[in-house]
CSV table of C-alpha atoms and ligand atoms in Angstrom, one decimal:
chain,number,residue,atom,x,y,z
Z,213,MET,CA,-17.5,-8.4,-21.1
Z,214,THR,CA,-13.8,-7.4,-21.3
Z,215,THR,CA,-11.6,-10.4,-21.9
Z,216,LEU,CA,-8.0,-10.7,-23.0
Z,217,THR,CA,-6.8,-13.7,-25.0
Z,218,CYS,CA,-3.6,-15.1,-23.3
Z,219,GLY,CA,-2.5,-18.1,-25.4
Z,220,ASN,CA,-5.1,-20.8,-24.8
Z,221,HIS,CA,-6.7,-19.0,-21.9
Z,222,SER,CA,-9.2,-16.2,-21.9
Z,223,LEU,CA,-8.9,-13.8,-19.0
Z,224,ASN,CA,-11.9,-11.7,-17.8
Z,225,ILE,CA,-10.5,-8.4,-16.7
Z,226,GLU,CA,-13.8,-6.6,-15.8
Z,227,ILE,CA,-12.8,-7.0,-12.2
Z,228,PRO,CA,-9.0,-6.5,-11.5
Z,229,LYS,CA,-6.9,-9.6,-11.5
Z,230,VAL,CA,-3.8,-10.4,-9.6
Z,231,MET,CA,-0.5,-11.3,-11.3
Z,232,GLY,CA,1.9,-13.2,-8.9
Z,233,ILE,CA,5.6,-12.6,-9.3
Z,234,LEU,CA,8.0,-15.5,-9.5
Z,235,ASN,CA,11.6,-14.3,-9.7
Z,236,VAL,CA,14.1,-16.7,-11.1
Z,237,THR,CA,17.0,-14.2,-11.1
Z,238,PRO,CA,19.8,-14.8,-8.6
Z,239,ASP,CA,19.9,-11.1,-7.9
Z,240,SER,CA,16.3,-9.9,-7.8
Z,241,PHE,CA,16.0,-7.4,-5.0
Z,242,SER,CA,13.3,-8.8,-2.8
Z,243,ASP,CA,13.3,-12.5,-2.9
Z,244,GLY,CA,16.7,-12.8,-4.6
Z,245,GLY,CA,17.6,-16.3,-5.6
Z,246,LYS,CA,15.2,-18.0,-3.2
Z,247,PHE,CA,13.0,-19.6,-5.8
Z,248,SER,CA,15.6,-20.6,-8.5
Z,249,ARG,CA,15.3,-24.3,-7.9
Z,250,ILE,CA,12.4,-25.7,-9.8
Z,251,ASP,CA,10.7,-27.6,-7.0
Z,252,VAL,CA,10.8,-24.6,-4.8
Z,253,ALA,CA,9.4,-22.5,-7.7
Z,254,LEU,CA,6.5,-25.0,-8.2
Z,255,GLU,CA,5.6,-24.8,-4.5
Z,256,GLN,CA,5.5,-21.0,-4.7
Z,257,VAL,CA,3.4,-21.1,-7.8
Z,258,GLU,CA,1.0,-23.6,-6.2
Z,259,LYS,CA,0.6,-21.3,-3.3
Z,260,MET,CA,0.0,-18.3,-5.5
Z,261,ILE,CA,-2.7,-20.1,-7.5
Z,262,PHE,CA,-4.4,-21.3,-4.3
Z,263,ASP,CA,-4.3,-17.7,-3.0
Z,264,GLY,CA,-6.1,-16.5,-6.1
Z,265,ALA,CA,-3.5,-15.4,-8.7
Z,266,SER,CA,-4.8,-15.4,-12.3
Z,267,ILE,CA,-1.4,-15.0,-13.8
Z,268,ILE,CA,2.2,-16.1,-12.9
Z,269,ASP,CA,4.9,-13.7,-14.1
Z,270,ILE,CA,8.3,-15.2,-14.5
Z,271,GLY,CA,11.3,-12.9,-14.8
Z,272,GLY,CA,14.8,-14.1,-15.7
Z,273,GLU,CA,16.4,-10.6,-16.0
Z,274,SER,CA,16.6,-8.3,-13.0
Z,275,THR,CA,15.6,-4.8,-14.1
Z,276,ARG,CA,16.0,-3.2,-10.7
Z,277,PRO,CA,18.0,0.1,-10.7
Z,278,GLY,CA,21.7,-0.5,-11.4
Z,279,ALA,CA,21.2,-4.2,-12.4
Z,280,GLN,CA,23.6,-5.9,-14.8
Z,281,SER,CA,22.4,-7.3,-18.0
Z,282,VAL,CA,22.0,-11.0,-18.5
Z,283,SER,CA,23.0,-13.1,-21.6
Z,284,GLU,CA,20.4,-14.7,-23.9
Z,285,LYS,CA,21.7,-18.2,-22.9
Z,286,ASN,CA,21.5,-17.5,-19.2
Z,287,GLU,CA,18.0,-16.0,-19.4
Z,288,LEU,CA,16.7,-19.0,-21.4
Z,289,GLU,CA,18.3,-21.4,-18.9
Z,290,ARG,CA,16.6,-19.6,-16.0
Z,291,VAL,CA,13.2,-19.1,-17.6
Z,292,ILE,CA,12.3,-22.0,-19.9
Z,293,PRO,CA,12.7,-25.0,-17.5
Z,294,VAL,CA,10.5,-23.3,-14.9
Z,295,LEU,CA,7.9,-22.3,-17.6
Z,296,LYS,CA,7.8,-25.9,-18.8
Z,297,ALA,CA,7.4,-27.3,-15.3
Z,298,ILE,CA,4.6,-24.9,-14.5
Z,299,LYS,CA,2.7,-25.6,-17.7
Z,300,LYS,CA,3.0,-29.3,-17.2
Z,301,ARG,CA,1.6,-29.2,-13.7
Z,302,PHE,CA,-0.8,-26.3,-13.6
Z,303,ASP,CA,-3.5,-24.8,-15.8
Z,304,ILE,CA,-2.6,-21.1,-15.3
Z,305,ILE,CA,-1.7,-18.2,-17.5
Z,306,VAL,CA,2.1,-17.7,-17.5
Z,307,SER,CA,3.6,-14.3,-18.3
Z,308,ILE,CA,7.3,-14.0,-19.2
Z,309,ASP,CA,9.1,-10.8,-18.2
Z,310,THR,CA,11.6,-10.4,-21.0
Z,311,SER,CA,12.9,-8.0,-23.6
Z,312,LYS,CA,14.7,-10.5,-25.8
Z,313,ALA,CA,13.1,-11.8,-29.0
Z,314,VAL,CA,14.7,-15.3,-28.6
Z,315,VAL,CA,13.3,-15.6,-25.1
Z,316,MET,CA,9.9,-14.4,-26.3
Z,317,SER,CA,9.8,-16.9,-29.1
Z,318,GLU,CA,10.9,-19.9,-27.0
Z,319,ALA,CA,8.5,-18.9,-24.2
Z,320,ILE,CA,5.6,-18.8,-26.6
Z,321,ALA,CA,6.6,-22.2,-28.0
Z,322,HIS,CA,6.4,-23.6,-24.4
Z,323,GLY,CA,3.0,-22.1,-23.6
Z,324,ALA,CA,3.5,-18.6,-22.3
Z,325,GLY,CA,0.2,-16.6,-22.6
Z,326,ILE,CA,1.6,-13.1,-22.0
Z,327,ILE,CA,4.8,-11.4,-22.9
Z,328,ASN,CA,5.7,-8.7,-20.4
Z,329,ASP,CA,8.3,-6.4,-21.8
Z,330,VAL,CA,9.7,-3.5,-19.7
Z,331,ARG,CA,11.2,-2.2,-22.9
Z,332,ALA,CA,7.9,-2.2,-24.8
Z,333,LEU,CA,9.2,-4.3,-27.8
Z,334,GLN,CA,11.9,-1.8,-28.7
Z,335,ASN,CA,14.6,-4.4,-29.0
Z,336,ASP,CA,15.5,-6.0,-32.3
Z,337,ASP,CA,13.1,-8.5,-33.7
Z,338,CYS,CA,10.6,-8.4,-30.8
Z,339,LEU,CA,7.8,-6.9,-33.0
Z,340,LYS,CA,8.5,-9.4,-35.7
Z,341,VAL,CA,8.3,-12.4,-33.3
Z,342,LEU,CA,5.1,-11.2,-31.7
Z,343,ALA,CA,3.4,-10.4,-35.1
Z,344,GLN,CA,3.9,-14.1,-36.1
Z,345,GLU,CA,2.0,-15.3,-33.0
Z,346,ARG,CA,-1.6,-14.1,-32.8
Z,347,CYS,CA,-2.9,-15.3,-29.5
Z,348,VAL,CA,-0.4,-14.1,-27.0
Z,349,ALA,CA,-1.1,-10.9,-25.0
Z,350,ILE,CA,1.6,-8.3,-24.7
Z,351,CYS,CA,2.3,-5.9,-21.9
Z,352,LEU,CA,4.1,-2.7,-23.0
Z,353,MET,CA,5.7,-0.9,-20.1
Z,354,HIS,CA,7.0,2.6,-20.0
Z,355,MET,CA,10.5,3.2,-18.8
Z,356,LYS,CA,12.5,6.4,-19.1
Z,357,GLY,CA,16.2,5.6,-19.7
Z,358,LEU,CA,17.7,2.2,-19.0
Z,359,PRO,CA,17.8,0.2,-15.7
Z,360,ARG,CA,21.5,1.1,-15.0
Z,361,THR,CA,20.9,4.8,-15.0
Z,362,MET,CA,17.1,5.4,-15.0
Z,363,GLN,CA,16.9,6.7,-11.4
Z,364,HIS,CA,19.4,9.5,-12.0
Z,365,GLU,CA,17.2,12.6,-11.7
Z,366,PRO,CA,14.5,11.7,-14.3
Z,367,GLN,CA,12.7,14.7,-15.8
Z,368,TYR,CA,9.5,15.1,-17.7
Z,369,ASP,CA,7.8,18.1,-19.4
Z,370,ASP,CA,4.5,16.6,-18.6
Z,371,LEU,CA,4.6,13.2,-16.8
Z,372,ILE,CA,1.2,11.7,-17.9
Z,373,GLY,CA,1.4,13.4,-21.3
Z,374,ASP,CA,4.9,12.1,-22.0
Z,375,ILE,CA,4.0,8.5,-20.9
Z,376,SER,CA,0.8,8.7,-23.0
Z,377,HIS,CA,2.8,9.9,-26.0
Z,378,PHE,CA,5.2,7.0,-25.6
Z,379,PHE,CA,2.3,4.5,-25.5
Z,380,GLN,CA,0.8,6.0,-28.6
Z,381,GLN,CA,4.1,5.6,-30.5
Z,382,ARG,CA,4.5,2.0,-29.3
Z,383,ILE,CA,0.9,1.1,-30.1
Z,384,LEU,CA,1.5,2.5,-33.6
Z,385,ALA,CA,4.8,0.5,-34.0
Z,386,CYS,CA,2.9,-2.6,-33.0
Z,387,THR,CA,-0.1,-2.2,-35.3
Z,388,GLU,CA,2.2,-1.3,-38.2
Z,389,ALA,CA,4.2,-4.5,-37.5
Z,390,GLY,CA,0.9,-6.5,-37.7
Z,391,ILE,CA,0.2,-6.9,-34.0
Z,392,ASN,CA,-3.5,-6.3,-33.3
Z,393,LYS,CA,-4.3,-3.6,-30.7
Z,394,SER,CA,-6.6,-6.0,-28.9
Z,395,ARG,CA,-3.6,-7.9,-27.7
Z,396,LEU,CA,-2.0,-5.0,-25.9
Z,397,ILE,CA,-1.8,-4.1,-22.2
Z,398,LEU,CA,-0.3,-0.8,-21.0
Z,399,ASP,CA,1.8,-0.4,-17.8
Z,400,PRO,CA,3.1,3.1,-16.8
Z,401,GLY,CA,6.2,1.5,-15.2
Z,402,PHE,CA,6.3,2.6,-11.5
Z,403,GLY,CA,9.9,3.0,-10.5
Z,404,PHE,CA,11.3,2.9,-14.0
Z,405,GLY,CA,12.9,6.3,-14.5
Z,406,LYS,CA,10.6,8.2,-12.0
Z,407,SER,CA,11.4,10.1,-8.8
Z,408,LEU,CA,9.5,9.4,-5.6
Z,409,GLU,CA,7.2,12.4,-6.3
Z,410,GLN,CA,6.7,11.4,-9.9
Z,411,ASN,CA,5.7,7.9,-9.0
Z,412,TYR,CA,3.0,9.2,-6.6
Z,413,ARG,CA,1.8,11.8,-9.2
Z,414,LEU,CA,1.6,8.9,-11.7
Z,415,LEU,CA,-0.4,6.8,-9.2
Z,416,ALA,CA,-2.7,9.7,-8.6
Z,417,ASN,CA,-3.3,10.3,-12.3
Z,418,MET,CA,-3.2,6.8,-13.6
Z,419,SER,CA,-6.9,6.9,-14.6
Z,420,LYS,CA,-6.0,9.4,-17.3
Z,421,LEU,CA,-4.3,6.6,-19.2
Z,422,GLN,CA,-7.6,4.9,-19.6
Z,423,SER,CA,-8.2,7.3,-22.5
Z,424,LEU,CA,-5.8,5.1,-24.6
Z,425,ASP,CA,-8.6,2.5,-24.4
Z,426,LEU,CA,-6.4,-0.5,-23.5
Z,427,PRO,CA,-6.2,-2.5,-20.2
Z,428,LEU,CA,-3.8,-1.1,-17.6
Z,429,LEU,CA,-1.4,-3.1,-15.5
Z,430,ALA,CA,0.3,-1.7,-12.4
Z,431,GLY,CA,3.4,-3.1,-10.6
Z,432,LEU,CA,4.1,-1.4,-7.3
Z,433,SER,CA,4.6,-4.3,-5.0
Z,434,ARG,CA,7.5,-3.7,-2.5
Z,435,LYS,CA,9.0,-1.0,-4.6
Z,436,SER,CA,11.3,1.8,-3.5
Z,437,MET,CA,8.5,4.4,-3.8
Z,438,ILE,CA,6.9,2.5,-0.8
Z,439,GLY,CA,10.1,1.8,1.1
Z,440,ASN,CA,11.6,5.3,0.7
Z,441,LEU,CA,8.4,7.0,1.8
Z,442,LEU,CA,7.8,4.7,4.8
Z,443,LYS,CA,11.4,4.0,5.6
Z,444,ARG,CA,10.8,0.3,5.5
Z,445,GLU,CA,13.0,-2.5,4.3
Z,446,VAL,CA,11.9,-4.6,1.3
Z,447,ASN,CA,10.3,-7.4,3.4
Z,448,ASP,CA,8.4,-4.9,5.5
Z,449,ARG,CA,6.4,-3.2,2.8
Z,450,LEU,CA,3.2,-5.2,2.8
Z,451,ALA,CA,0.8,-2.5,4.1
Z,452,GLY,CA,2.3,0.0,1.7
Z,453,SER,CA,2.0,-2.4,-1.2
Z,454,LEU,CA,-1.7,-3.1,-0.4
Z,455,ALA,CA,-2.4,0.6,-0.2
Z,456,THR,CA,-0.9,1.2,-3.6
Z,457,ALA,CA,-2.7,-1.9,-5.1
Z,458,ILE,CA,-6.1,-0.5,-4.0
Z,459,ILE,CA,-5.4,3.0,-5.3
Z,460,ALA,CA,-4.2,1.6,-8.6
Z,461,ALA,CA,-7.3,-0.6,-8.9
Z,462,GLN,CA,-9.5,2.4,-8.2
Z,463,ASN,CA,-7.7,4.3,-10.9
Z,464,GLY,CA,-8.4,1.8,-13.5
Z,465,ALA,CA,-5.7,-0.9,-13.2
Z,466,LYS,CA,-7.0,-4.3,-14.4
Z,467,ILE,CA,-4.0,-6.4,-13.6
Z,468,ILE,CA,-2.0,-5.8,-10.4
Z,469,ARG,CA,1.5,-7.4,-10.3
Z,470,VAL,CA,2.4,-8.4,-6.8
Z,471,HIS,CA,4.6,-10.6,-4.5
Z,472,ASP,CA,1.9,-11.0,-1.8
Z,473,VAL,CA,-1.0,-12.6,-3.7
Z,474,LYS,CA,-3.2,-13.7,-0.8
Z,475,GLU,CA,-3.3,-10.3,0.9
Z,476,THR,CA,-3.8,-8.4,-2.4
Z,477,VAL,CA,-6.7,-10.7,-3.5
Z,478,ASP,CA,-8.3,-10.0,-0.1
Z,479,THR,CA,-7.8,-6.3,-0.4
Z,480,LEU,CA,-9.3,-6.3,-3.9
Z,481,LYS,CA,-12.3,-8.3,-2.7
Z,482,ILE,CA,-13.1,-5.5,-0.2
Z,483,LEU,CA,-12.8,-2.9,-3.0
Z,484,GLN,CA,-15.1,-4.9,-5.2
Z,485,ALA,CA,-17.7,-5.4,-2.5
Z,486,THR,CA,-17.7,-1.7,-2.0
Z,487,ILE,CA,-18.0,-0.9,-5.7
Z,488,VAL,CA,-21.0,-3.3,-6.3
Z,489,ASN,CA,-22.8,-1.8,-3.3
Z,490,THR,CA,-22.3,1.8,-4.3
M,68,7PJ,C1,7.6,-4.4,-13.4
M,68,7PJ,C2,7.8,-5.4,-14.3
M,68,7PJ,C3,6.5,-3.5,-13.5
M,68,7PJ,C4,5.9,-4.8,-15.4
M,68,7PJ,C5,9.4,-5.4,-12.9
M,68,7PJ,C6,10.1,-5.2,-9.6
M,68,7PJ,C7,11.0,-4.9,-10.7
M,68,7PJ,N1,6.9,-5.6,-15.3
M,68,7PJ,N2,8.9,-6.0,-14.0
M,68,7PJ,N3,5.6,-3.8,-14.5
M,68,7PJ,N4,8.6,-4.4,-12.5
M,68,7PJ,N5,5.0,-5.0,-16.4
M,68,7PJ,O1,9.3,-6.1,-9.6
M,68,7PJ,O2,10.2,-4.4,-8.6
M,68,7PJ,O3,6.2,-2.6,-12.7
M,68,7PJ,S1,10.9,-5.9,-12.1
């Protein structure tokens, strides 16, 4: 059985699980600002849990292309009260989408089970903070460049090879810092420094990353690679998002990060029923 320790929860990832997105940034691109009030956030979380989410991912920093950075103080003020309120009311794994060591450490103190870092613990002190805490899982995401400029003609010698190489280096940095490999999750970072064509090549070849022998996470929900292909606005990308979720799961993703939990859970049940009856 493949399980992942996420704080005081154990997550079985033999069958792909759904991570529901809760944005608490005022400028997040798809549900910007809508869920910043705590009671509204709790309602949204309750619905995602009812719909079958196994993890709730809270992000206090917008990392969409061109986004401005946020101060430590602002990020803490956005994330920690919501995290505390969720942990008080629900028994669910909470993941915190952050690249700041202080936010990681505060989040862990308040019950976060996963640290989800789009910068793969490359910022100061992140490795140190996570080496001290042994039970929290960590998602290392690949990004080429930085949010402000990452979509300006990204180029790769060998897309999957370069991403794989990046992961090998980050896994080594983690193990050298004292973070056990069994705590790590890898995410190739759809939309983070990848052109439309590169994103689809990555989706098509994602299964090759299974050779790194760690669970894979995929975040494609409502992204530009769907909108630009289909010419759909952000709130009209459900069909595209479900199609990418199913392809990612077939190519080895064990955690699928989405806005539309109910529809994604249904889609994955169809895939699972097909697999068990193969
Ligand atoms: C991702 C993320 C992703 C992980 C965002 C958005 C932009 N974390 N945070 N993977 N994307 N691990 O949701 O479109 O793809 S923010």
